[in-house]
Coordinates of C-alpha atoms in Angstrom, one line a residue:
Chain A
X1 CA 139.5 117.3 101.5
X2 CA 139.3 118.6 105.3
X3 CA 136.2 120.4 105.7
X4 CA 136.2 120.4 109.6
X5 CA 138.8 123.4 109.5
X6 CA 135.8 125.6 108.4
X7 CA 133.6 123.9 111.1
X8 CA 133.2 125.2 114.4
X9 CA 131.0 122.0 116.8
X10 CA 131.3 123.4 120.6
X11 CA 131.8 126.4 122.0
X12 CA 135.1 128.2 121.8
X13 CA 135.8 131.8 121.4
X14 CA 135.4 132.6 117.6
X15 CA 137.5 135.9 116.5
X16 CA 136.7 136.3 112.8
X17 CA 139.7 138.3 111.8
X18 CA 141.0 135.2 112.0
X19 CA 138.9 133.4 109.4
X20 CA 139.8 134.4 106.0
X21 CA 137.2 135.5 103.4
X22 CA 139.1 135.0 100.3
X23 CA 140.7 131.4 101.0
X24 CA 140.3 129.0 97.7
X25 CA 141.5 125.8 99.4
X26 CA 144.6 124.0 96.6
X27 CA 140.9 124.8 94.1
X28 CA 140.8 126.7 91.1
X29 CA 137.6 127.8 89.4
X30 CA 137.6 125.1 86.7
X31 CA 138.9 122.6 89.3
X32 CA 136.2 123.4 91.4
X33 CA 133.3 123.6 88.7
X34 CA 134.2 120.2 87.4
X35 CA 133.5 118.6 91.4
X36 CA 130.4 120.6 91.6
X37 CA 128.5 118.6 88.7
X38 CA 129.9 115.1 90.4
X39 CA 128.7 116.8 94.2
X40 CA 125.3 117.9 92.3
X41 CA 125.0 114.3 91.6
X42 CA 125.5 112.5 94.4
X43 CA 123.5 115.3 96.4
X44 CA 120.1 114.3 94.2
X45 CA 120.9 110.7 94.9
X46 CA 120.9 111.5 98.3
X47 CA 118.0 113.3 98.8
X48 CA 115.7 110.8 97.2
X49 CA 117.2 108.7 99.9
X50 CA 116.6 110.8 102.6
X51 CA 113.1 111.8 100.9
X52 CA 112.4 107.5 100.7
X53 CA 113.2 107.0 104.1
X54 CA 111.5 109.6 105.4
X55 CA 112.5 109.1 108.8
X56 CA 115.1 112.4 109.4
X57 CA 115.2 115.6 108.0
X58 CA 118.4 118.2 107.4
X59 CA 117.8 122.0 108.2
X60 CA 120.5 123.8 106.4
X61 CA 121.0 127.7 108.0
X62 CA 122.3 130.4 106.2
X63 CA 123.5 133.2 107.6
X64 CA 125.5 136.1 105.7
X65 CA 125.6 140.1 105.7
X66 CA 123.7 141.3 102.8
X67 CA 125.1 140.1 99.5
X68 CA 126.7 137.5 101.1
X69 CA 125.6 135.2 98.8
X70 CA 123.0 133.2 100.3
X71 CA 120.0 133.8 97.4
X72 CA 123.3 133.1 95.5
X73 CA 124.3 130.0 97.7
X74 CA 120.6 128.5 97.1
X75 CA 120.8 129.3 93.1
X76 CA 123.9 127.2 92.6
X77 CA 124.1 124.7 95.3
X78 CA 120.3 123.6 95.7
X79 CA 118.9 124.0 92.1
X80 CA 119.8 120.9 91.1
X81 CA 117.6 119.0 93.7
X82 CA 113.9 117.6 93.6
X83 CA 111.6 120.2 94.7
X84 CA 109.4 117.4 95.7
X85 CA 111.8 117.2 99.2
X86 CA 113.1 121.0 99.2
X87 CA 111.6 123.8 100.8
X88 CA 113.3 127.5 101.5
X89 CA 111.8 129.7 104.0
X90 CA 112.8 133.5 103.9
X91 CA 112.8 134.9 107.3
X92 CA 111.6 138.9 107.4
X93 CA 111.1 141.3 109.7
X94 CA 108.4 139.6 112.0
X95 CA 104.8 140.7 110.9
X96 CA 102.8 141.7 113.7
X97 CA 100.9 137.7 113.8
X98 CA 104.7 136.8 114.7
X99 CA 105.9 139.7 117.0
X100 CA 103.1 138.9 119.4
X101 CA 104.2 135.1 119.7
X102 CA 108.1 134.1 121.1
X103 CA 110.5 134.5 118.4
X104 CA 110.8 131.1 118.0
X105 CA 107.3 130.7 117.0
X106 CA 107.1 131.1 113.7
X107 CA 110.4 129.2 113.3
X108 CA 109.0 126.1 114.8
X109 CA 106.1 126.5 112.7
X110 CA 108.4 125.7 109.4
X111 CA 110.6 123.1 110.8
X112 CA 111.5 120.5 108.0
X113 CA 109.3 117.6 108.2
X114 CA 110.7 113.9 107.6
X115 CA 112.1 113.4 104.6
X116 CA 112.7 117.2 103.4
X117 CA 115.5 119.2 103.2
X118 CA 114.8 122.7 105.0
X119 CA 116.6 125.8 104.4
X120 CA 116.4 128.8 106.1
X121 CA 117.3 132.1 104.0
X122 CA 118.3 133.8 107.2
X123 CA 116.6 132.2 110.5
X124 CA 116.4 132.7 114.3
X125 CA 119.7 134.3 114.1
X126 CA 118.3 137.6 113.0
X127 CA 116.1 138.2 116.5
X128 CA 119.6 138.2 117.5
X129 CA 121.5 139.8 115.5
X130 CA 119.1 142.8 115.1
X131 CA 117.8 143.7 118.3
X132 CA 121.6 143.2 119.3
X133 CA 122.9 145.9 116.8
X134 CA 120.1 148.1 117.0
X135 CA 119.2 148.1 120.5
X136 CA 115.6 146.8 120.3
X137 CA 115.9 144.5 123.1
X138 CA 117.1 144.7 126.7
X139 CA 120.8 143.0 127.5
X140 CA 118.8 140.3 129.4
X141 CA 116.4 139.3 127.0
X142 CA 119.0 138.9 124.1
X143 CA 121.5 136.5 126.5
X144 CA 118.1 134.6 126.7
X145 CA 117.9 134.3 123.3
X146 CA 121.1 132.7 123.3
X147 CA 119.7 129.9 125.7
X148 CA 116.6 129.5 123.6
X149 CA 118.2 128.5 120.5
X150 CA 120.5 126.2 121.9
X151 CA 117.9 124.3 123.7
X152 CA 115.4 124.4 120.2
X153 CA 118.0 123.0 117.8
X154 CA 118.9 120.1 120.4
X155 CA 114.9 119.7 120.3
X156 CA 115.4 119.4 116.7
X157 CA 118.3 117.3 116.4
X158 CA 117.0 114.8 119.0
X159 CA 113.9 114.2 117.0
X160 CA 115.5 113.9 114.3
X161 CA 117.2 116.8 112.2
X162 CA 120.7 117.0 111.3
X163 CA 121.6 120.8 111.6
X164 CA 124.0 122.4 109.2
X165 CA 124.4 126.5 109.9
X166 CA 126.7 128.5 107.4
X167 CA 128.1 131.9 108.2
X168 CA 128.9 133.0 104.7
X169 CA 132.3 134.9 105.4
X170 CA 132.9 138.0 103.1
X171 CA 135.0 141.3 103.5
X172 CA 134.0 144.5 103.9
X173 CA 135.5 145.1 100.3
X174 CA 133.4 143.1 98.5
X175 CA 130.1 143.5 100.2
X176 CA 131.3 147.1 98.6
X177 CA 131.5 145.9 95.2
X178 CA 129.0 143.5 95.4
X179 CA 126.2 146.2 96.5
X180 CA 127.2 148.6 93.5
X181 CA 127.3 146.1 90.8
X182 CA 123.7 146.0 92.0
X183 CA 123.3 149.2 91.3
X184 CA 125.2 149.3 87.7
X185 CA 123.5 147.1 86.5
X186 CA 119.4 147.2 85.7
X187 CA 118.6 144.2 86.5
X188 CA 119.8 144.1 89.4
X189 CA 118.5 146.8 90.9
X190 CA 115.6 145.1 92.3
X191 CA 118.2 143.2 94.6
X192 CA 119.1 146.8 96.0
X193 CA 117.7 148.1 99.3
X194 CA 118.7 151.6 100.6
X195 CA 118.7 150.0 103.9
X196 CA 121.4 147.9 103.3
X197 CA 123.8 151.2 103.3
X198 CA 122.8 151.7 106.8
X199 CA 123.0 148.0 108.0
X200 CA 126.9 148.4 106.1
X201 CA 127.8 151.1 108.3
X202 CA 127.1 149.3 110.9
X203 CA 129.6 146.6 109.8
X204 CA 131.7 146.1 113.4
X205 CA 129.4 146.2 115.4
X206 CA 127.4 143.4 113.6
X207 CA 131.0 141.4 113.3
X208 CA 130.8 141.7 117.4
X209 CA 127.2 139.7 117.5
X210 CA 128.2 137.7 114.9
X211 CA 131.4 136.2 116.8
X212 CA 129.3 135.9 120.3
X213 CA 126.7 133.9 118.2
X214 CA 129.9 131.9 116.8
X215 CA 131.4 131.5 120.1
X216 CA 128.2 130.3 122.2
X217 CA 125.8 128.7 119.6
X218 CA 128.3 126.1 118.1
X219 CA 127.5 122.7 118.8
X220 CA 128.1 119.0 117.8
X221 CA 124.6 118.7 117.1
X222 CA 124.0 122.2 115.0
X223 CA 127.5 123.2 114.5
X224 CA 128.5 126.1 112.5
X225 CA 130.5 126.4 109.3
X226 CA 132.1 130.1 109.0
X227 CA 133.0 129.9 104.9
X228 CA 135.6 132.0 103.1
X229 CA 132.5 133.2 100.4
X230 CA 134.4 136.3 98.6
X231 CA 134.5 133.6 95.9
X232 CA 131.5 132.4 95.1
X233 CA 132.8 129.1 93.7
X234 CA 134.6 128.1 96.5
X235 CA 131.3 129.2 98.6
X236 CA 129.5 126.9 96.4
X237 CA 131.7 124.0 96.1
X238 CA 132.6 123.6 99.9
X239 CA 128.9 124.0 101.2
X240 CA 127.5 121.3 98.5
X241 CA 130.9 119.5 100.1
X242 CA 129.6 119.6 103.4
X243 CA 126.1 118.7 102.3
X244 CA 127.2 115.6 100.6
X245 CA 129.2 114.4 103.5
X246 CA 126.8 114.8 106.2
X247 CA 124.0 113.1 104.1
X248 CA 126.7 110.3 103.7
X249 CA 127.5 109.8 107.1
X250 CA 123.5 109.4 107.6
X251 CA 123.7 106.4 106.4
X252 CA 120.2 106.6 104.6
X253 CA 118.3 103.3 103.3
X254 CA 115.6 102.4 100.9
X255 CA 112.9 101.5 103.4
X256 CA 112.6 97.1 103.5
X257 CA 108.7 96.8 102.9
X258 CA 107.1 94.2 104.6
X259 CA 108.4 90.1 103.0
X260 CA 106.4 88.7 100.2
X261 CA 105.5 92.2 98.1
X262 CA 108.0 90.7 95.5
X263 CA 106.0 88.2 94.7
X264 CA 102.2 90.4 93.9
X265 CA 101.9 90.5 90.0
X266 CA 99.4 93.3 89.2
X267 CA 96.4 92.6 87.2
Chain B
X1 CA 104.5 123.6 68.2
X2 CA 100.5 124.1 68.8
X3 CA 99.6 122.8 72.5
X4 CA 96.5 123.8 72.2
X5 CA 95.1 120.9 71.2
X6 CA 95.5 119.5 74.2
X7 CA 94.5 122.6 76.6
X8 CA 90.4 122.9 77.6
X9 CA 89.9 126.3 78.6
X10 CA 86.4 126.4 78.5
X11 CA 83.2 123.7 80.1
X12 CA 82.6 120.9 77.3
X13 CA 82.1 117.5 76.5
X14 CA 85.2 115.7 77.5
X15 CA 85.6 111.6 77.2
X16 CA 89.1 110.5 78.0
X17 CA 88.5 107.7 75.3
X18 CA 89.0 110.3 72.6
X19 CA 92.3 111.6 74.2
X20 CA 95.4 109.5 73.4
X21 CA 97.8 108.6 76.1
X22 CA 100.6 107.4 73.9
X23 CA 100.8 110.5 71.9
X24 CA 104.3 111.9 71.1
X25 CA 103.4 114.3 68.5
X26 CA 106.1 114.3 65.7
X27 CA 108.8 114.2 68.4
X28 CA 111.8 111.3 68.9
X29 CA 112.8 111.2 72.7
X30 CA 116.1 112.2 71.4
X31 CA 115.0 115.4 69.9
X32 CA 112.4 115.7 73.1
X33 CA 115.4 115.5 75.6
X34 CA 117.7 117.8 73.1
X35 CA 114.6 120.8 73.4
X36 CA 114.2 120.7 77.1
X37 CA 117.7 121.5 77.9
X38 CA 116.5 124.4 76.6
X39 CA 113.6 124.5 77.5
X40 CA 114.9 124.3 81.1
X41 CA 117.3 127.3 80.7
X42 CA 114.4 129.4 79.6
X43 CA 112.1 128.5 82.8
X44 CA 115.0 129.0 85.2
X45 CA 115.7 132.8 83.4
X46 CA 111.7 133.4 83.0
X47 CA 111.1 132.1 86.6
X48 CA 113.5 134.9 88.3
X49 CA 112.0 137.4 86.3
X50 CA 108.7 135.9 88.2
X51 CA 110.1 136.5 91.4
X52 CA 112.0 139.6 90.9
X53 CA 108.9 141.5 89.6
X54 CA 107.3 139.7 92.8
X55 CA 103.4 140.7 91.8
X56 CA 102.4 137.5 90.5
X57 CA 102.1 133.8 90.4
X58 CA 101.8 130.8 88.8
X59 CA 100.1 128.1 90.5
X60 CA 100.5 124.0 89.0
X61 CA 98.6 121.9 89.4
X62 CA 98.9 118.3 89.5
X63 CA 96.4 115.4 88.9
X64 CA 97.0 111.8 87.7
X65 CA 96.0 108.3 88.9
X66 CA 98.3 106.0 90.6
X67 CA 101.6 105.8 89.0
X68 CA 100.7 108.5 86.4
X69 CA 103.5 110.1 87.0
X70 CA 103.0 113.2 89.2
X71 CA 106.4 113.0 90.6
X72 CA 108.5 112.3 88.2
X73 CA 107.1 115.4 86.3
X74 CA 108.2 117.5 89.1
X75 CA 111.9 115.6 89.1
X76 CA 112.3 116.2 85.5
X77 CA 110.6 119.1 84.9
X78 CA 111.2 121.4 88.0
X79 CA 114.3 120.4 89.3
X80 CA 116.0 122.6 87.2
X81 CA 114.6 125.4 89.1
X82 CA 116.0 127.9 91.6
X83 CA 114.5 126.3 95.0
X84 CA 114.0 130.1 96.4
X85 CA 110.8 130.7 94.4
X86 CA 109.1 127.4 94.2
X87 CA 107.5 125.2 96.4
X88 CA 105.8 121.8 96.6
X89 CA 102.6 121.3 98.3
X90 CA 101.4 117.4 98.2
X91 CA 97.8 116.7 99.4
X92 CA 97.6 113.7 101.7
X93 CA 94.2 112.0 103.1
X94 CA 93.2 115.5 105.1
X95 CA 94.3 115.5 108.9
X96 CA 92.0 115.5 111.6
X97 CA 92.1 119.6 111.4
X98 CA 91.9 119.9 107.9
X99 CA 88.7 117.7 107.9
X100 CA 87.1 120.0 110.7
X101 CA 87.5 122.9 108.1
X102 CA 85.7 123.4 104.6
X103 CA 87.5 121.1 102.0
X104 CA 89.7 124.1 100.5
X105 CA 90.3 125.9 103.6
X106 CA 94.1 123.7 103.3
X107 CA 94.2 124.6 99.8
X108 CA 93.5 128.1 100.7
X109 CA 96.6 128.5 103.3
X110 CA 99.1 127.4 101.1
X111 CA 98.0 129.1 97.6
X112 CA 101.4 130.8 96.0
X113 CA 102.8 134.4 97.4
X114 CA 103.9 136.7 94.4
X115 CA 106.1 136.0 93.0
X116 CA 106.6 132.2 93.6
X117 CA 105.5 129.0 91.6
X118 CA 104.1 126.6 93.5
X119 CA 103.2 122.9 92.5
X120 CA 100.5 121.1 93.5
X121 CA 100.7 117.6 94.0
X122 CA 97.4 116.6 94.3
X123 CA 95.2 119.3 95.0
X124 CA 91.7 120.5 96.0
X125 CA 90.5 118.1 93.2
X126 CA 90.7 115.0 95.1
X127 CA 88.1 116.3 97.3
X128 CA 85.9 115.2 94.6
X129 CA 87.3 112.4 93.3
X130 CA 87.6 110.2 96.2
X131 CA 84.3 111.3 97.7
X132 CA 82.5 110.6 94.3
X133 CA 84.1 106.9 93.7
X134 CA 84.0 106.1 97.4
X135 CA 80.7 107.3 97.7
X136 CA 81.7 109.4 101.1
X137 CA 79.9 112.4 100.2
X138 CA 76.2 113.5 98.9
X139 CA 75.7 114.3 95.3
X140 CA 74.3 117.8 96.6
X141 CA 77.9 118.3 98.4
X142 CA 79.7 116.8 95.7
X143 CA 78.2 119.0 93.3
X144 CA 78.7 122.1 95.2
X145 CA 81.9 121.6 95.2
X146 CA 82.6 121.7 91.3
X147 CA 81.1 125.2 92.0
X148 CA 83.1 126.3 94.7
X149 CA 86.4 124.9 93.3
X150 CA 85.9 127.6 90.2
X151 CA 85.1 130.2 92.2
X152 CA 88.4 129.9 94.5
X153 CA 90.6 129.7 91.3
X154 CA 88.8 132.5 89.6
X155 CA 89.5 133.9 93.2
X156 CA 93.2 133.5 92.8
X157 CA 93.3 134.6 88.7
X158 CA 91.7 137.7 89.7
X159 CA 94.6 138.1 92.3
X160 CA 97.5 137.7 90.1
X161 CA 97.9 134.0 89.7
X162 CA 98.3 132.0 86.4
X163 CA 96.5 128.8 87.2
X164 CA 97.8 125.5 85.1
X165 CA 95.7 122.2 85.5
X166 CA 97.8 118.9 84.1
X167 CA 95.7 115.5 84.4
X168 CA 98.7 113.2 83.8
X169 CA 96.6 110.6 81.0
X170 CA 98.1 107.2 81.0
X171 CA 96.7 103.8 79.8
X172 CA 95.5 101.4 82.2
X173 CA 97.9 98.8 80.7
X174 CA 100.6 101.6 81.4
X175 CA 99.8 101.7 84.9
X176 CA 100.0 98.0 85.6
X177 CA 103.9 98.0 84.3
X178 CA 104.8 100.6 86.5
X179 CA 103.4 99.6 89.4
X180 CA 104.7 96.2 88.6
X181 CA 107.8 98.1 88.2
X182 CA 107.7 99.4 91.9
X183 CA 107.7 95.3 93.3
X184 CA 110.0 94.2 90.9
X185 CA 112.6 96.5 92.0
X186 CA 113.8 96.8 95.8
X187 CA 114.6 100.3 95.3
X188 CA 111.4 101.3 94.2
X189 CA 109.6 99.4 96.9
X190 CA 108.7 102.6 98.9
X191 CA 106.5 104.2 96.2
X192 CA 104.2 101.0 96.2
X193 CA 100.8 101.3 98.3
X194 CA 98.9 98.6 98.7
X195 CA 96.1 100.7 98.4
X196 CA 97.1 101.4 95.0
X197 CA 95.1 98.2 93.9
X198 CA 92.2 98.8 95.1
X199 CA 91.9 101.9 93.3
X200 CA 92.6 100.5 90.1
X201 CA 89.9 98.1 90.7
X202 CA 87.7 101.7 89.9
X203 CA 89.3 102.7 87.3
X204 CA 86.3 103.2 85.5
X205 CA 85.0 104.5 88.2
X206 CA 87.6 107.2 88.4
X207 CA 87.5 107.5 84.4
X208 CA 83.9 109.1 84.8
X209 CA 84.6 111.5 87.5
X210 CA 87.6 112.6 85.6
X211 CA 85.7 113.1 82.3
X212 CA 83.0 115.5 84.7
X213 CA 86.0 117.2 86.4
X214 CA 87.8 118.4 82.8
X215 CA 83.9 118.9 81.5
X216 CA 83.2 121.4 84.4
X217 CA 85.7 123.0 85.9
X218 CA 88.2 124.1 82.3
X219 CA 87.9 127.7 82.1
X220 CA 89.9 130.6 80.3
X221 CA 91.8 131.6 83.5
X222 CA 92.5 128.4 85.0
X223 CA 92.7 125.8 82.2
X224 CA 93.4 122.0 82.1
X225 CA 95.7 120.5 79.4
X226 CA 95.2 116.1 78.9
X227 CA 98.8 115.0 78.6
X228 CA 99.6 112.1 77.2
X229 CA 101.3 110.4 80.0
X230 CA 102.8 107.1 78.5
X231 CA 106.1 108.1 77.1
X232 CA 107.8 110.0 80.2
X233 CA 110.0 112.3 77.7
X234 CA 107.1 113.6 75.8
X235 CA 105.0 114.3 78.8
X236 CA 107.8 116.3 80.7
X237 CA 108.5 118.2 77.0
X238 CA 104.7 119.4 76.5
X239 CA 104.6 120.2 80.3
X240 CA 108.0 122.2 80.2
X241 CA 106.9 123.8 76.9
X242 CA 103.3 125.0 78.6
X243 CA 105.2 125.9 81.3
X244 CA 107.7 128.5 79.2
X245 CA 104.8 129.6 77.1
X246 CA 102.7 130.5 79.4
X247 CA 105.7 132.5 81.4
X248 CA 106.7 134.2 78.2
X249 CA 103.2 135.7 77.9
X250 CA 103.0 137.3 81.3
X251 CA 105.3 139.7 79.7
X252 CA 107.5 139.7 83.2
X253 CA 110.0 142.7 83.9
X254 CA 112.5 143.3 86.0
X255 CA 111.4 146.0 88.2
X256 CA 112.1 149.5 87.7
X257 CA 113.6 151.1 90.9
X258 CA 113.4 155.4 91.8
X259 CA 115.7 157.1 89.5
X260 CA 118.6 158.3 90.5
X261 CA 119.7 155.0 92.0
X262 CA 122.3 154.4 89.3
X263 CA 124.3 157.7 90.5
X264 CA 124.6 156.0 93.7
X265 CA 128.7 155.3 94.9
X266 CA 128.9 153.0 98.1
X267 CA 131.9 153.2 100.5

């Protein structure tokens, strides 16, 4: 399958009304469930190449409105890989340690080192997205911001990292149903935050930041991936997709160890 | 089952002659591999409940000679878990900084948050055991140490986390096939240090300082359990089965959230 339709790798003027939320590929669930355990496969056998090597790293971003499905994007795409090579950073409002540093600080801090597989549960994208919609932070300071991460994740990359960055697409309809099944049922209420209501009405103008972080952060070496995520299997099967084929094209070896170790017989 | 038998939660005697490393209770491996799909359904469900209550921890450690099988426990047994809440710390020769600081001032910084497991690999107990073999250390530091490692895990218990302590127990003839293993197999090439050897050369040497380590440092709230480490499936089943029991008797809920949240309709 062609995954590059969902991939945006320069800078281009992203509208997302034009990206659907609800598209399922030629898939069905079943269909779709049945690739997952071959994808889940191939994914472990590439990370213990990767983790082997340990030479590059991968830094997978995720990105969503709340219940977008990224806690639920980790669950079902990651859980079957070696925590010995897999680390998850949550990023937070900054604490006061990490306001009074750049807000690229504490992102740098958690970079993934040779051989792991990074993700970021939200990331850099939310000193953007925040101040932006909320008006914490002066015009100037924000375009910056834009600047800043473009020149951090080509740091990144060139030492390195392959960058993966998915904006998990839902509609406003199911973020609705998705937030109240959180609070029908019990135990999921612990998922629920009152503050989500007033992040939701503020639903266009966080599409607006959203599209200019599309449109000017986009690039062959930390390219984005906007995918259609009201269904949560196609969500999962075309991000493990994605995963598998960029750790493919990577090309990753065993390490050779220096000639004549063959021959040591252990007493 | 009763694991007891192979948990020390209090200072005693211990010789590692008396403790088998090719026991597999009254197990097969078919039956073994048959009980942890299981079992690894019931850590992933009792591990969210672990994060969603997000008061307390569990904190595994890990500690086994060359080969003894530290990672492959972590394959096996963790991998089935949901990467947001767990993470793996391994414990390298200590950097430059990390030597300029007391010996557990590393171990101190990456301790679990609540509501996390996090696995050791390697720990603050090599700090002891290659000082003691190597002779790099005075007794008097050495044997300061034995007291300040219980007082930084009683530190932690008292804060909410469940300490686990595994020594990994295998047979010295069990570690010469797998290292052997490791040369005879081009894949595997990348898990074989030379340095390996010349710690086997002290395995005696290590034997003692183990024996001292599970003699002094076992206690109610941060226990150590002597696997038998020779047959892989019966090692990952006791560890899983620890594991699930000791989960299940932190009683962990769901929190409850403000009533009235159930009346709430979003738009």
């Amino acid at each position: 399958m062609d995954f590059d339709k969902y991939c945006i790798d320069r800078p281009k003027h992203v509208r997302l009304a034009d990206w659907k939320t609800d598209d399922k590929g030629k898939l069905t669930k079943e269909k779709a469930e049945a690739l997952m355990a071959e994808l889940q496969g191939k994914l472990l056998d590439l990370q213990e190449r990767l983790y082997a090597e340990n030479q590059r790293s991968l830094l997978v971003i995720l990105q969503a409105r709340d219940a977008g499905g990224k806690d639920g994007t980790i669950k079902h795409v990651m859980s079957g890989l070696n925590p010995l090579g897999v680390s998850v950073v949550p990023f937070k409002v900054p604490n006061e340690l990490e306001a009074a540093h750049d807000f690229l600080w504490r992102v740098h801090a958690v970079a993934p080192r040779k051989g792991q597989v990074t993700i970021f549960n939200r990331s850099h994208y939310e000193d953007i997205l925040v101040p932006t919609v909320h008006g914490l932070a002066d015009k100037e300071v924000i375009d910056k911001r834009y600047r800043h991460v473009r020149h951090f994740e080509e740091l990144l990359a060139d030492s390195g990292t392959r960058i993966l960055k998915f904006y998990l697409h839902i509609s406003k309809e199911e973020q609705r149903q998705r937030l109240q099944e959180r609070l029908d049922d019990p135990e999921k209420h612990w998922k629920f935050n009152p503050g989500d209501l007033k992040e939701r009405a503020l639903w266009d103008e966080y599409t607006t930041v959203y599209e200019r972080i599309l449109s000017e952060t986009s690039s062959s070496f930390a390219p984005w991936y906007v995918i259609p995520a009201d269904r949560k299997w196609y969500r999962n099967y075309l991000i493990a997709s994605v995963l598998v084929q960029t750790l493919e094209s990577m090309d990753l070896k065993y390490p050779r160890i220096a000639e004549g170790i063959e021959h040591i017989t252990i007493e």
